[in-house]
Every structure is written in structure tokens, then in C-alpha cells.
Short mmCIF file of C-alpha atoms and ligand atoms in Angstrom, two decimals:
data_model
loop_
_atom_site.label_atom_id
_atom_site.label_comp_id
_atom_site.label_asym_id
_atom_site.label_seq_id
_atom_site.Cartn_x
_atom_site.Cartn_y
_atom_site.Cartn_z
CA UNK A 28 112.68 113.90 101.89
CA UNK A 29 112.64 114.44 98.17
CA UNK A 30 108.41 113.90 97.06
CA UNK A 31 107.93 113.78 93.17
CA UNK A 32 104.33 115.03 92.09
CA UNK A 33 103.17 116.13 95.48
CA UNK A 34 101.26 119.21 93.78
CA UNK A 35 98.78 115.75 91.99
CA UNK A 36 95.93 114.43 94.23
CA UNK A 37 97.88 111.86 96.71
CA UNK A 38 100.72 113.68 96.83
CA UNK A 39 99.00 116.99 98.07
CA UNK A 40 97.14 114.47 100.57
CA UNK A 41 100.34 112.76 101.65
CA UNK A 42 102.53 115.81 101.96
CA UNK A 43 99.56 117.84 104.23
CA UNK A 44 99.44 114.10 105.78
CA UNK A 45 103.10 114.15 106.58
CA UNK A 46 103.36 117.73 108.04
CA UNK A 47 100.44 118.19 109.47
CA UNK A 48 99.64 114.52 111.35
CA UNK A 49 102.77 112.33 110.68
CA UNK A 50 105.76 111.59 113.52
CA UNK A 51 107.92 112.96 110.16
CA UNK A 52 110.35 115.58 111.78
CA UNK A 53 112.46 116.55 108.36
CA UNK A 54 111.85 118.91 105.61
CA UNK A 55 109.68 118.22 102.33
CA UNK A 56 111.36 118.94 99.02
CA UNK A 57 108.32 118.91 96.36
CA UNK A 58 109.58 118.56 93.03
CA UNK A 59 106.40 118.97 90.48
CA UNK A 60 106.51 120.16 86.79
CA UNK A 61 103.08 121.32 87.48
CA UNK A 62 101.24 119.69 84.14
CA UNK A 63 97.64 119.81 84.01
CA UNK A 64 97.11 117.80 86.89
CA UNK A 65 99.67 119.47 88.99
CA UNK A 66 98.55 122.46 91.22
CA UNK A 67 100.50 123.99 93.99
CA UNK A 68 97.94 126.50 95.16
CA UNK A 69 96.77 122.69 97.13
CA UNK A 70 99.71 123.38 99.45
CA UNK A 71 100.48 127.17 99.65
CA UNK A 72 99.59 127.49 103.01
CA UNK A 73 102.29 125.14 103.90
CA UNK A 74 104.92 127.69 102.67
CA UNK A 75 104.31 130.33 105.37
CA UNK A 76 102.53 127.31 108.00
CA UNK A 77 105.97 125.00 108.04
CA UNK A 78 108.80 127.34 107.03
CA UNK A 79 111.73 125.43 105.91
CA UNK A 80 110.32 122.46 106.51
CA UNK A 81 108.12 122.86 103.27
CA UNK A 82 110.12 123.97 99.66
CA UNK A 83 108.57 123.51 96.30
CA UNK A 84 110.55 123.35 93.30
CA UNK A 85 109.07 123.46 90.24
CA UNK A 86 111.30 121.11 88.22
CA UNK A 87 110.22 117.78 85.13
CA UNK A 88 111.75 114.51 86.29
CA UNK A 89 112.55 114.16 83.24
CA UNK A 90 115.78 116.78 83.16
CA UNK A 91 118.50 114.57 84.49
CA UNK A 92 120.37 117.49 85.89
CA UNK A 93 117.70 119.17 87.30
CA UNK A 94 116.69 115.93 89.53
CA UNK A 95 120.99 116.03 90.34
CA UNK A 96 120.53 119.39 91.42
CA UNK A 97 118.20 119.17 94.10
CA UNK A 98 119.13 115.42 95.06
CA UNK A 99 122.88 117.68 95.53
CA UNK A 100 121.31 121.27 97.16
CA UNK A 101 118.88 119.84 99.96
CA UNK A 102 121.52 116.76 100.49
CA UNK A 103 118.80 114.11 99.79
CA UNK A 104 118.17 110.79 102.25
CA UNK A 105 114.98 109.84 101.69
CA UNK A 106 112.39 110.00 98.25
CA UNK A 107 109.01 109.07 98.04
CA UNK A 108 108.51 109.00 94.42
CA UNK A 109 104.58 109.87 93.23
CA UNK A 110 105.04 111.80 89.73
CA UNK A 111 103.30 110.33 86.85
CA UNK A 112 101.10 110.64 84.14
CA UNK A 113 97.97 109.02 85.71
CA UNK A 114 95.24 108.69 84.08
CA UNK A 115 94.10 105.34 81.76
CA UNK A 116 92.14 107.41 79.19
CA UNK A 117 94.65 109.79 78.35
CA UNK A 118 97.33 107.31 77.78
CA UNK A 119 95.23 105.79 75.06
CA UNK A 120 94.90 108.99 73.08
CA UNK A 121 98.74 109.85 73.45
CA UNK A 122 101.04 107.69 75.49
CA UNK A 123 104.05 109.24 74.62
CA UNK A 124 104.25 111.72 78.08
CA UNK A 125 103.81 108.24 79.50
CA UNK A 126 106.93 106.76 78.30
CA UNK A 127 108.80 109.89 79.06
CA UNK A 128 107.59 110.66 82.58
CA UNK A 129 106.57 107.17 83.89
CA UNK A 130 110.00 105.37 82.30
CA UNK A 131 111.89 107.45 81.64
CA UNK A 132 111.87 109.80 84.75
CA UNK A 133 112.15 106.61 87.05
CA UNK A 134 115.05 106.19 85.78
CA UNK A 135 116.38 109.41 86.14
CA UNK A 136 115.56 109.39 89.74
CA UNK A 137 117.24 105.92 90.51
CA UNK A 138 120.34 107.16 88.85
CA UNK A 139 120.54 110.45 91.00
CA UNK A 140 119.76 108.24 93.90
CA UNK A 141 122.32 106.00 92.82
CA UNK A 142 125.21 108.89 92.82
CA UNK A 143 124.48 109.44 96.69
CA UNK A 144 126.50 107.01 97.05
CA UNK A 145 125.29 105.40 100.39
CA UNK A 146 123.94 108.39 101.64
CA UNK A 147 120.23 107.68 100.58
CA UNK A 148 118.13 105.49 102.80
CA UNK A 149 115.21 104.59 101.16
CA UNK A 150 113.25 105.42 97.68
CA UNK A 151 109.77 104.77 97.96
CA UNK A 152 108.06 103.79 94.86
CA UNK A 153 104.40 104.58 94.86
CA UNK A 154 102.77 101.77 91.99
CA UNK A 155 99.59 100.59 91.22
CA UNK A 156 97.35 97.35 91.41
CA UNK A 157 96.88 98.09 86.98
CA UNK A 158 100.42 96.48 86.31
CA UNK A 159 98.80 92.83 87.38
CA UNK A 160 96.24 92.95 84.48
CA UNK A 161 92.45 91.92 84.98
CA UNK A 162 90.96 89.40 87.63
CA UNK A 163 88.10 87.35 86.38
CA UNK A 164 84.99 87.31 89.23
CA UNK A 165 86.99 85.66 92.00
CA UNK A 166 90.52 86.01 93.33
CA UNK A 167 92.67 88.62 94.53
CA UNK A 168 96.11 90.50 93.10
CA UNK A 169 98.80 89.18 95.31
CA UNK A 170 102.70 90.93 95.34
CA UNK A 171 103.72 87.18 93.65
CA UNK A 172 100.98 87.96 90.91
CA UNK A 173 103.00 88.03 87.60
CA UNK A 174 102.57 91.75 86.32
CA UNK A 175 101.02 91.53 82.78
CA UNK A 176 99.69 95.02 81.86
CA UNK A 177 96.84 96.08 79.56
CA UNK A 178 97.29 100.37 78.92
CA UNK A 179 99.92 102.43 78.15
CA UNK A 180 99.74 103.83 81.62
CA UNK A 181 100.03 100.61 83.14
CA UNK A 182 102.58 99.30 80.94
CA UNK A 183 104.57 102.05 81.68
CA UNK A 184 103.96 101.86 85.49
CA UNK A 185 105.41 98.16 85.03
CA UNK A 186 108.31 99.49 83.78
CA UNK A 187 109.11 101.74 86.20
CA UNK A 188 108.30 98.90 89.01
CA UNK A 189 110.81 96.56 87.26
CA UNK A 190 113.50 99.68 87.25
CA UNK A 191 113.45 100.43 90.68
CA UNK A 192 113.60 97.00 91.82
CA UNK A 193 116.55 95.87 89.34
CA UNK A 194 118.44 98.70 91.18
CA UNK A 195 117.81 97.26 94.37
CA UNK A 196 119.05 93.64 92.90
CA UNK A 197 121.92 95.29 91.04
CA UNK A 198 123.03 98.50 92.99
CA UNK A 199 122.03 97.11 96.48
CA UNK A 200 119.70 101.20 96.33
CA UNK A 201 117.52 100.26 99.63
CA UNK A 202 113.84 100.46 98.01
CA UNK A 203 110.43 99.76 98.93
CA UNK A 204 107.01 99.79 96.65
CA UNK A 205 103.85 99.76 97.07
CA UNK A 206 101.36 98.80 94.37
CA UNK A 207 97.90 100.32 95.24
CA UNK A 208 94.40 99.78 94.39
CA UNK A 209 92.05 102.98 93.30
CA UNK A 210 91.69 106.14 95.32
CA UNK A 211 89.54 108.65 96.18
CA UNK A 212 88.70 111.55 98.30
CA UNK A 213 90.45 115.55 98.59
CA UNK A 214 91.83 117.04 95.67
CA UNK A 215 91.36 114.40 92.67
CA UNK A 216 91.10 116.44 89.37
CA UNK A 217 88.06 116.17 88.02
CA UNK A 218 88.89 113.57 85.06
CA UNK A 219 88.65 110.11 86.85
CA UNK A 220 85.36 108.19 87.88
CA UNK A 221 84.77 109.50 91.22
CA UNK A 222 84.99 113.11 91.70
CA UNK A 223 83.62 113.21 87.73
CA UNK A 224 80.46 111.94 88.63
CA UNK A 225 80.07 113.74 91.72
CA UNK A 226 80.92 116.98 90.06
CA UNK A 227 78.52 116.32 86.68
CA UNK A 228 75.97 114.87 89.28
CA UNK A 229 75.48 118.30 90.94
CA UNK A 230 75.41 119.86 87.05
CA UNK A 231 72.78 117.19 86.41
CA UNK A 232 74.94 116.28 83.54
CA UNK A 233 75.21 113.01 82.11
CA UNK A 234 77.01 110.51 83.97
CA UNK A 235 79.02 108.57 81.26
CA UNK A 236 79.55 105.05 82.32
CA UNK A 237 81.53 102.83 80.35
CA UNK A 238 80.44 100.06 78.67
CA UNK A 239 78.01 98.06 80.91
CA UNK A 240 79.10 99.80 84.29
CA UNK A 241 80.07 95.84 85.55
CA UNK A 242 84.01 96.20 86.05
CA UNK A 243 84.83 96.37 89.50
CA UNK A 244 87.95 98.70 91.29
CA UNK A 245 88.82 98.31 94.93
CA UNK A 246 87.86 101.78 96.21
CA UNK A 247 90.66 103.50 99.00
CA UNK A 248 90.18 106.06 100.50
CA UNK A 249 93.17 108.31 99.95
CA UNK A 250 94.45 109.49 103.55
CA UNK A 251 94.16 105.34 104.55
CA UNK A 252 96.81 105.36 101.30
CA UNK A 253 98.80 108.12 102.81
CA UNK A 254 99.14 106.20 106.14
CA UNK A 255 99.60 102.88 104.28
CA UNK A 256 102.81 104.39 102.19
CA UNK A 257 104.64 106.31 105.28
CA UNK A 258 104.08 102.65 107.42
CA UNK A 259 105.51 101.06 104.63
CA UNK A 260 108.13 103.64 104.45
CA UNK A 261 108.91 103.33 108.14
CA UNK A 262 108.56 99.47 108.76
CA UNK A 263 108.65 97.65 105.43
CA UNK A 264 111.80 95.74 104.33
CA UNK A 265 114.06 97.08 101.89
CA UNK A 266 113.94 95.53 98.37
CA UNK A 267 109.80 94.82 99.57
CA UNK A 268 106.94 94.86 97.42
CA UNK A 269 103.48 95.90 99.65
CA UNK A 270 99.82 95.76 98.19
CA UNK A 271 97.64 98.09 99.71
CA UNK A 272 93.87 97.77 98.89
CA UNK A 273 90.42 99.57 100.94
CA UNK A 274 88.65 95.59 100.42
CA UNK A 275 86.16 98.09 98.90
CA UNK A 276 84.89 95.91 95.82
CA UNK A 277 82.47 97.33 93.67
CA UNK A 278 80.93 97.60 90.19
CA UNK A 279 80.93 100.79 88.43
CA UNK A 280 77.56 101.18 87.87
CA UNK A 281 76.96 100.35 91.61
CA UNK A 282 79.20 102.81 93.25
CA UNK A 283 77.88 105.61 90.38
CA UNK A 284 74.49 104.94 91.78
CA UNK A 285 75.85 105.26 95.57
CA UNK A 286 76.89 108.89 94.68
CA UNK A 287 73.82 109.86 93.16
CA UNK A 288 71.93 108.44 96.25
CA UNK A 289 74.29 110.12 98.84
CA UNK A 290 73.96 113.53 96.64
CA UNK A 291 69.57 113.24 96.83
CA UNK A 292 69.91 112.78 100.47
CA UNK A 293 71.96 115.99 101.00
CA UNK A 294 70.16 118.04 98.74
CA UNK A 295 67.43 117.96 96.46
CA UNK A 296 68.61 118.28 92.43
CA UNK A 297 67.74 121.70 90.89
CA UNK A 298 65.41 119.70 88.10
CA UNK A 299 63.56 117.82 91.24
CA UNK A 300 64.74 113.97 89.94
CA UNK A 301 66.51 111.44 91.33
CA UNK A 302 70.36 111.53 90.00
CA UNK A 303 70.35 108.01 89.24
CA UNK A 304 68.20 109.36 85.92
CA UNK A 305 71.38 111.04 84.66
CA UNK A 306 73.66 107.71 84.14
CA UNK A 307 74.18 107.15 80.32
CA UNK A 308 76.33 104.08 79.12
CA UNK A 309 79.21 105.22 76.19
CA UNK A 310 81.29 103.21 74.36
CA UNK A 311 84.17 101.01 76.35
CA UNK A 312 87.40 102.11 77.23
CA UNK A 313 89.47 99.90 74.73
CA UNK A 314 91.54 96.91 77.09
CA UNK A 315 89.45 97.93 79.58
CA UNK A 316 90.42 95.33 82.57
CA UNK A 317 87.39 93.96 83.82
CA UNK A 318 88.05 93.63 87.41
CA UNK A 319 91.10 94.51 90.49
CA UNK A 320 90.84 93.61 93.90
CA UNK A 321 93.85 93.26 96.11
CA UNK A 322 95.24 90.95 99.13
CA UNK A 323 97.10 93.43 101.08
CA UNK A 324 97.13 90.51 103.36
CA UNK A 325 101.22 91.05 104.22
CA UNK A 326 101.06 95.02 104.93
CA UNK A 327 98.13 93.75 107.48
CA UNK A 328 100.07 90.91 108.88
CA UNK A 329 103.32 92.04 108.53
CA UNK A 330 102.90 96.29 109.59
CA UNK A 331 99.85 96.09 111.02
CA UNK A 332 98.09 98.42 108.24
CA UNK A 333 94.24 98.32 108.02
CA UNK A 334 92.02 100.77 106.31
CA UNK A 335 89.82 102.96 108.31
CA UNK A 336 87.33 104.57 106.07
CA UNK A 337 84.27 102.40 104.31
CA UNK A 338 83.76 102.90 100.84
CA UNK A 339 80.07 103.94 102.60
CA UNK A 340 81.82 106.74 105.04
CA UNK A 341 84.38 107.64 102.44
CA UNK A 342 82.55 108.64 99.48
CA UNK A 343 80.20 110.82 102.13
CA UNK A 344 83.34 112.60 102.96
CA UNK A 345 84.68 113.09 99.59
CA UNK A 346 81.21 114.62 98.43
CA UNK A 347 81.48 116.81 101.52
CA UNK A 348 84.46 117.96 100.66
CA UNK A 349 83.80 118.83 96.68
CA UNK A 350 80.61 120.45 98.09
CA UNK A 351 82.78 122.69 100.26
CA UNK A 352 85.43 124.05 97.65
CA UNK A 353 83.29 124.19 94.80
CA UNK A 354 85.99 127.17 94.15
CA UNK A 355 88.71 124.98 93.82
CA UNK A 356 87.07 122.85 91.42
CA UNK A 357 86.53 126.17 89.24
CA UNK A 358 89.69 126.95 89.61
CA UNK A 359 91.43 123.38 88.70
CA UNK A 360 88.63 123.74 85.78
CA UNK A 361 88.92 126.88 84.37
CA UNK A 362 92.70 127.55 83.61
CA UNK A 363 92.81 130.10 86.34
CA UNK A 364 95.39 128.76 88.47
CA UNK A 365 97.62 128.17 85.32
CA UNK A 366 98.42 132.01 85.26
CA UNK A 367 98.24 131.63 89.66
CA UNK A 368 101.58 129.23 88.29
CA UNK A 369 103.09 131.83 85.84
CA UNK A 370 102.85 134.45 88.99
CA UNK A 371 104.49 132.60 91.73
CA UNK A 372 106.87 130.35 89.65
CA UNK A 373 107.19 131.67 86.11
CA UNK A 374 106.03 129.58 83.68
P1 LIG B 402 97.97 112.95 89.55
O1 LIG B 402 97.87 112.85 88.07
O2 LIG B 402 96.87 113.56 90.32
O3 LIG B 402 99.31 113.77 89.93
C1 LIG B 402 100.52 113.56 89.28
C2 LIG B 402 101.48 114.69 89.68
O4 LIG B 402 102.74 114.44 89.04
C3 LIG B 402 101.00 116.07 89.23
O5 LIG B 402 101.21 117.01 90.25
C4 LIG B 402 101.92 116.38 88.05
O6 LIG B 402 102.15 117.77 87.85
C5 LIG B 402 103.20 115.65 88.44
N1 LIG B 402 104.02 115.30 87.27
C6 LIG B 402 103.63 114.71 86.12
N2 LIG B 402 104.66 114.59 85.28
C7 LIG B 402 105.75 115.09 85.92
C8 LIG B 402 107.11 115.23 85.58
N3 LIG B 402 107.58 114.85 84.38
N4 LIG B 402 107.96 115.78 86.48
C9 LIG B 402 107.50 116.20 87.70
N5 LIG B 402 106.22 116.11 88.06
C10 LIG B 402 105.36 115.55 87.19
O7 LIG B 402 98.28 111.48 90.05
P2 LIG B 402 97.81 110.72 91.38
O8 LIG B 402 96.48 110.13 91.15
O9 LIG B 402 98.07 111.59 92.54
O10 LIG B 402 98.85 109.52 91.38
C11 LIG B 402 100.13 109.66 92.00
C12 LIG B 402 100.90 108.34 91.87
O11 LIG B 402 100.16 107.29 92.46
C13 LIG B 402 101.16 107.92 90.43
O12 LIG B 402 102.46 107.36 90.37
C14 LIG B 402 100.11 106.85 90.16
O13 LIG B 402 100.58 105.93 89.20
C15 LIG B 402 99.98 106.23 91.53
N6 LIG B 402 98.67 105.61 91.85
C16 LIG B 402 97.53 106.33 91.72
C17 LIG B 402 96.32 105.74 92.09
C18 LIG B 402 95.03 106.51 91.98
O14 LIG B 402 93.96 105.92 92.17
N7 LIG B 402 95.02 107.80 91.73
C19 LIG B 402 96.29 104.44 92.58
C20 LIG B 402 97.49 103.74 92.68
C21 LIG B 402 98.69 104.32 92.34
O1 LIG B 403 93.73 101.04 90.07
C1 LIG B 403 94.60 102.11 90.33
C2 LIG B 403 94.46 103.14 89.24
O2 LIG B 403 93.21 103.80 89.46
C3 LIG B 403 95.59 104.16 89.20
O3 LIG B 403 96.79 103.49 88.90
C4 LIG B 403 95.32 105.24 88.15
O4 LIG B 403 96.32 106.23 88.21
C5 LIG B 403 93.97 105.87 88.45
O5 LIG B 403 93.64 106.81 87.45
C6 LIG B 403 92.89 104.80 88.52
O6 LIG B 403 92.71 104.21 87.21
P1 LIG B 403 91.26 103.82 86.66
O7 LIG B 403 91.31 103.74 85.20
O8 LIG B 403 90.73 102.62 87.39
O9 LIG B 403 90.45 105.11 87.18
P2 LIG B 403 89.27 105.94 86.50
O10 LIG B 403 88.74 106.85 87.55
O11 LIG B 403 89.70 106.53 85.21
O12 LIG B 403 88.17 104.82 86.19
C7 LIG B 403 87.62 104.01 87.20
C8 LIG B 403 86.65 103.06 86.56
O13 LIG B 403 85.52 103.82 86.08
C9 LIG B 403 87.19 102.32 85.35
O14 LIG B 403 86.63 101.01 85.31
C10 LIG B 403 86.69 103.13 84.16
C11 LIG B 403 85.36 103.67 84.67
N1 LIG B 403 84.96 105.00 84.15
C12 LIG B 403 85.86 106.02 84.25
C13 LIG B 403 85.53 107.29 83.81
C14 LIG B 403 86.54 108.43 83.89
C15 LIG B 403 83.70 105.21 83.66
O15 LIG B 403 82.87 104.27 83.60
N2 LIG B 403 83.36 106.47 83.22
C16 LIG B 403 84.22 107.52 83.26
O16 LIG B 403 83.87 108.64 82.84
#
């Protein structure tokens, strides 16, 4: 199985999901460029712990021949594509790496798929509840909603959606996708909401909300994802769309105020006061959509996929889990594992 991006925050999860608790019996081929969000030291131990059944090649989706090469060398049958550019905020400021990886690389992955010639089985799309737009207060994202996206990021993620499934329509590729709702938990770099605030929580730094802290994400925890992509992956019909959502609703400002409650009940801020003290409100994110929440009604109905975590037990895990490698978030921080990169792969 060929996984794009497994060195970024769900792919690490899914991989270490995949070989350490999955029925999977095959080998993993992790193809990551290893950009800023990428780092491999999350699955070292899998090297020497798995043998062949774990490689990692450091490769860009975007190099046509390089995607050939190992589609060619480890005689691809199954993908599970994750790599992207993934965060809102950055794709304001410069959504060119965007176009290139999102679009694209997509694109470059279909068409190596496509010159299997029968011999692939399934590519696994891995999308994202942003290509449907903004929900007012009520309602839910269904997989008829018509995708009309508001970021860069999410434009391009709608591209990519409407690639792979005109090569299903005009190639007969056997596809699946899933478009999921927000995660959290293990290994999220320390640029989106959740593991931000934990981590500037414990610095008693400001917590930058945006705007008025009311827009509401559907919260998942990220191993429930994992679960949710390789059931889909399994058991869902080719040429399928799947929503997967944690019904884990929340405002902003609400679930900020969660983590600073969870963090004073497990240990006591250096200055003495409560964490909520340290939420400021900044300036909006421009098109920032006001509201997701997804009906993931058919993966429950049809696969019999349910989360397991509560936003509630979740988050407690996540925090225990920055609290525990408080080196890794140095490291992922610092630069340090950028020259761990140049040692083991050269660049
Ligand atoms: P991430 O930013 O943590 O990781 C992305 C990974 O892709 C990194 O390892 C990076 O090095 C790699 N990558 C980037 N450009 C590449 C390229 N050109 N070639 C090869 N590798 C490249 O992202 P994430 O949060 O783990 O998201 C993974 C996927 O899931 C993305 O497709 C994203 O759109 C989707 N998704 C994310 C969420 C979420 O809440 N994080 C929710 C729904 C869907
Ligand atoms: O919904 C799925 C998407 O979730 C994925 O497709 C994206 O890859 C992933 O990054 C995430 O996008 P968001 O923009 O929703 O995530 P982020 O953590 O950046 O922001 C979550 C919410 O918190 C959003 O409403 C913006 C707000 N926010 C975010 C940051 C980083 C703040 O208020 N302050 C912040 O500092």
C-alpha cells in the first residue's frame, strides 16, 4: 500500500494504526517530501519494529516520475492518498504550494495509478468536510451537499475530489473518498487550534481566538478517523463518497475554554490563574466559514462506523499526550529534526 504524507499528523496516526492494530497484512510504502509539517522521526521505530513491512521514501508528489517509480519498484495495489498542504491560514498568505501539491499532485497520482493498468485495487482519497462551504446554525454537510469552497486550501481540496472521482467516471480507476470533519489528538504540529492552545496554554501565552470565538468545527478524534478511513477502505463501494464526522459540535471559544479547564485541573499554572485569563480575540481569518458539522449518517448505516472517543475524553487524551513528549514538540519547534532529515535522508 502506497500512503502519501504519512510522516503529517493522520498519516503518522494511521500508518502506526495500520501496523500496529489493523487486520492489514501488506507492506507500507510512505512517500513524504518531508515539508515543514512532515517528520519521519514520528515513525522511526517502525523501520527496525516491522522490517519490510515499513519503507519510507522521501519523494514530492509532485515529480511525475518519481510517483512512476515507486508505483513501478514496490508493484503498487493499493494507495491511501493523505499528502497535502493543510492548513487554512497558510493558504491565505501563499496558496501557490496549494495548487501544486493539492492539484496538481492528485493528479499525478491518478495518472500513475492509471498506468497499472488493472493491477491497482483501490485509491483512497482522504478529503475534507471545508470543500462544502459554511452551514448557517442548523443542518448538517451531507455527501449530496454541492461542494462550494471558501480558501485556497479548500478550493484546492475540491479540486482534487473532483479529479479523483472523474477518473473513476472516465477510467473506471476503483476509488473511494472520504471527506472528514476536524481532527485532533497525537502528533498535530503545533499551528492549528487545538494542540496551539494547549501548547501556549502551558506557556501562559496568549490564546489568539479569532474573531468572536462563535464558529463551530465538528471535533474527531484522530485514531476514530484512522479506523473510519481503513473501514471505508475495506467495505465502502468503489466510486463512493463517505462523510466521517466525531458529532462533536462546538464553538471555538467553548472548546478553547474546555482546554484551559482540563489543563487547571491537572496542574496548577506557574502564574497561579485560571487559563481561561489568557484567551485574547485577533482579527478574523478572512472567508472564515462560520460553521461545519457532518451527517456521516451512511458510513454508520452502511459500514457500521461510529466514533468512540467524546470530544470530553478526547481532548483529555490529547493534553496527556502533549504533556508527555514535551520533547517532541521542541523538536517539531525548533528546526532540530530538519538536520535529524538531512542525516538519515539527505536533504
Ligand atoms: P499535515 O499537514 O499534518 O501533513 C501533511 C503531510 O504531507 C506532511 O507529512 C507533508 O510533509 C506531506 N506533504 C506535503 N506536500 C507534499 C508533497 N508535495 N509530496 C509529498 N508529501 C507532501 O496534514 P494532516 O492534518 O495530517 O492532513 C492529512 C490529509 O487529511 C490532508 O489531505 C488533509 O486535507 C486531510 N484532512 C485533514 C483534516 C485535519 O483536521 N487535519 C481533516 C480532514 C481532512
Ligand atoms: O475541517 C477539516 C479541516 O480542519 C481540515 O481540512 C484542515 O486540514 C485542518 O487544518 C482543519 O482546518 P481548520 O481551519 O478548521 O483548522 P484550524 O485548527 O486552523 O482552526 C480551527 C478553528 O479555530 C477555525 O475556526 C479557526 C480557529 N482558530 C484557529 C487558529 C489556528 C482560532 O480561533 N485561532 C487560531 O489560532
Amino acid at each position: 500500500m502506497l500512503v502519501t504524507g504519512g510522516c503529517g499528523f493522520i498519516g503518522t496516526n494511521f500508518i502506526r494504526y495500520l501496523l500496529e492494530e489493523s487486520d492489514f497484512e501488506g507492506r507500507v510504502v510512505n512517500v513524504d517530501k518531508l515539508t515543514y509539517a512532515g517528520n519521519p522521526e514520528n515513525l522511526a521505530d517502525l523501520e527496525s519494529g516491522f522490517g519490510d513491512r515499513y519503507v519510507f521514501v522521501k519523494a514530492d508528489i509532485c515529480d511525475r516520475d518519481a510517483v512512476g517509480r515507486v508505483y513501478r519498484e514496490y508493484e503498487i495495489d493499493t494507495v491511501c492518498h493523505f499528502a497535502a498542504e493543510s492548513h487554512v491560514d497558510r493558504s491565505i498568505v501563499r496558496p501557490e504550494d496549494f495548487i501544486q501539491t493539492n492539484i496538481v499532485g492528485t493528479f499525478n497520482l491518478l495518472e500513475a495509478a492509471r498506468d497499472r493498468e488493472g493491477r491497482l485495487e483501490l485509491f483512497h482519497h482522504i478529503s475534507t468536510d471545508e470543500v462544502f462551504g459554511s452551514l448557517a446554525e442548523a443542518g448538517l454537510f451531507t455527501e449530496k451537499t454541492p461542494y462550494n469552497p471558501s480558501s485556497p486550501y479548500s478550493a484546492s481540496k475540491a479540486a482534487s475530489d473532483h479529479l479523483v472521482r472523474a477518473y473513476h467516471r472516465t477510467y473506471g480507476l476503483p476509488v473511494t473518498i472520504s471527506n472528514c470533519s476536524n481532527n485532533y489528538g497525537p502528533y498535530q504540529f503545533p499551528e492549528k487550534l487545538v494542540p496551539l492552545m494547549i501548547l501556549n496554554a502551558l506557556e501562559e501565552k496568549p490564546l489568539p481566538v479569532y474573531g468572536d470565538g462563535r464558529n463551530v468545527r465538528d471535533w474527531l478524534y484522530v485514531l476514530d478517523h484512522c479506523r473510519a478511513i481503513w473501514t471505508i477502505m475495506k467495505e465502502g463501494k468503489r466510486g463512493e463518497t463517505y462523510n466521517v464526522g466525531g458529532r462533536g459540535e462546538i464553538e471555538n471559544i467553548r472548546l478553547v475554554e474546555m482546554i484551559c479547564d482540563i489543563l487547571d485541573s491537572m496542574e496548577e499554572s506557574p502564574g497561579k490563574r485560571p487559563r481561561r485569563e489568557l484567551i485574547t480575540f485577533v482579527k478574523d481569518r478572512p472567508g472564515h466559514d462560520f460553521r461545519y458539522a457532518m451527517d456521516f449518517s451512511k458510513l454508520e448505516r452502511d459500514l457500521g462506523w461510529r466514533p468512540t472517543e467524546t470530544l470530553g475524553s478526547g481532548i483529555r487524551k490529547t493534553i496527556e499526550w502533549y504533556l508527555e513528549n514535551r520533547q517532541w514538540v521542541e523538536r517539531v519547534r525548533s528546526g532540530e529534526y530538519r538536520s535529524w532529515i538531512r542525516e538519515h535522508y539527505g536533504a
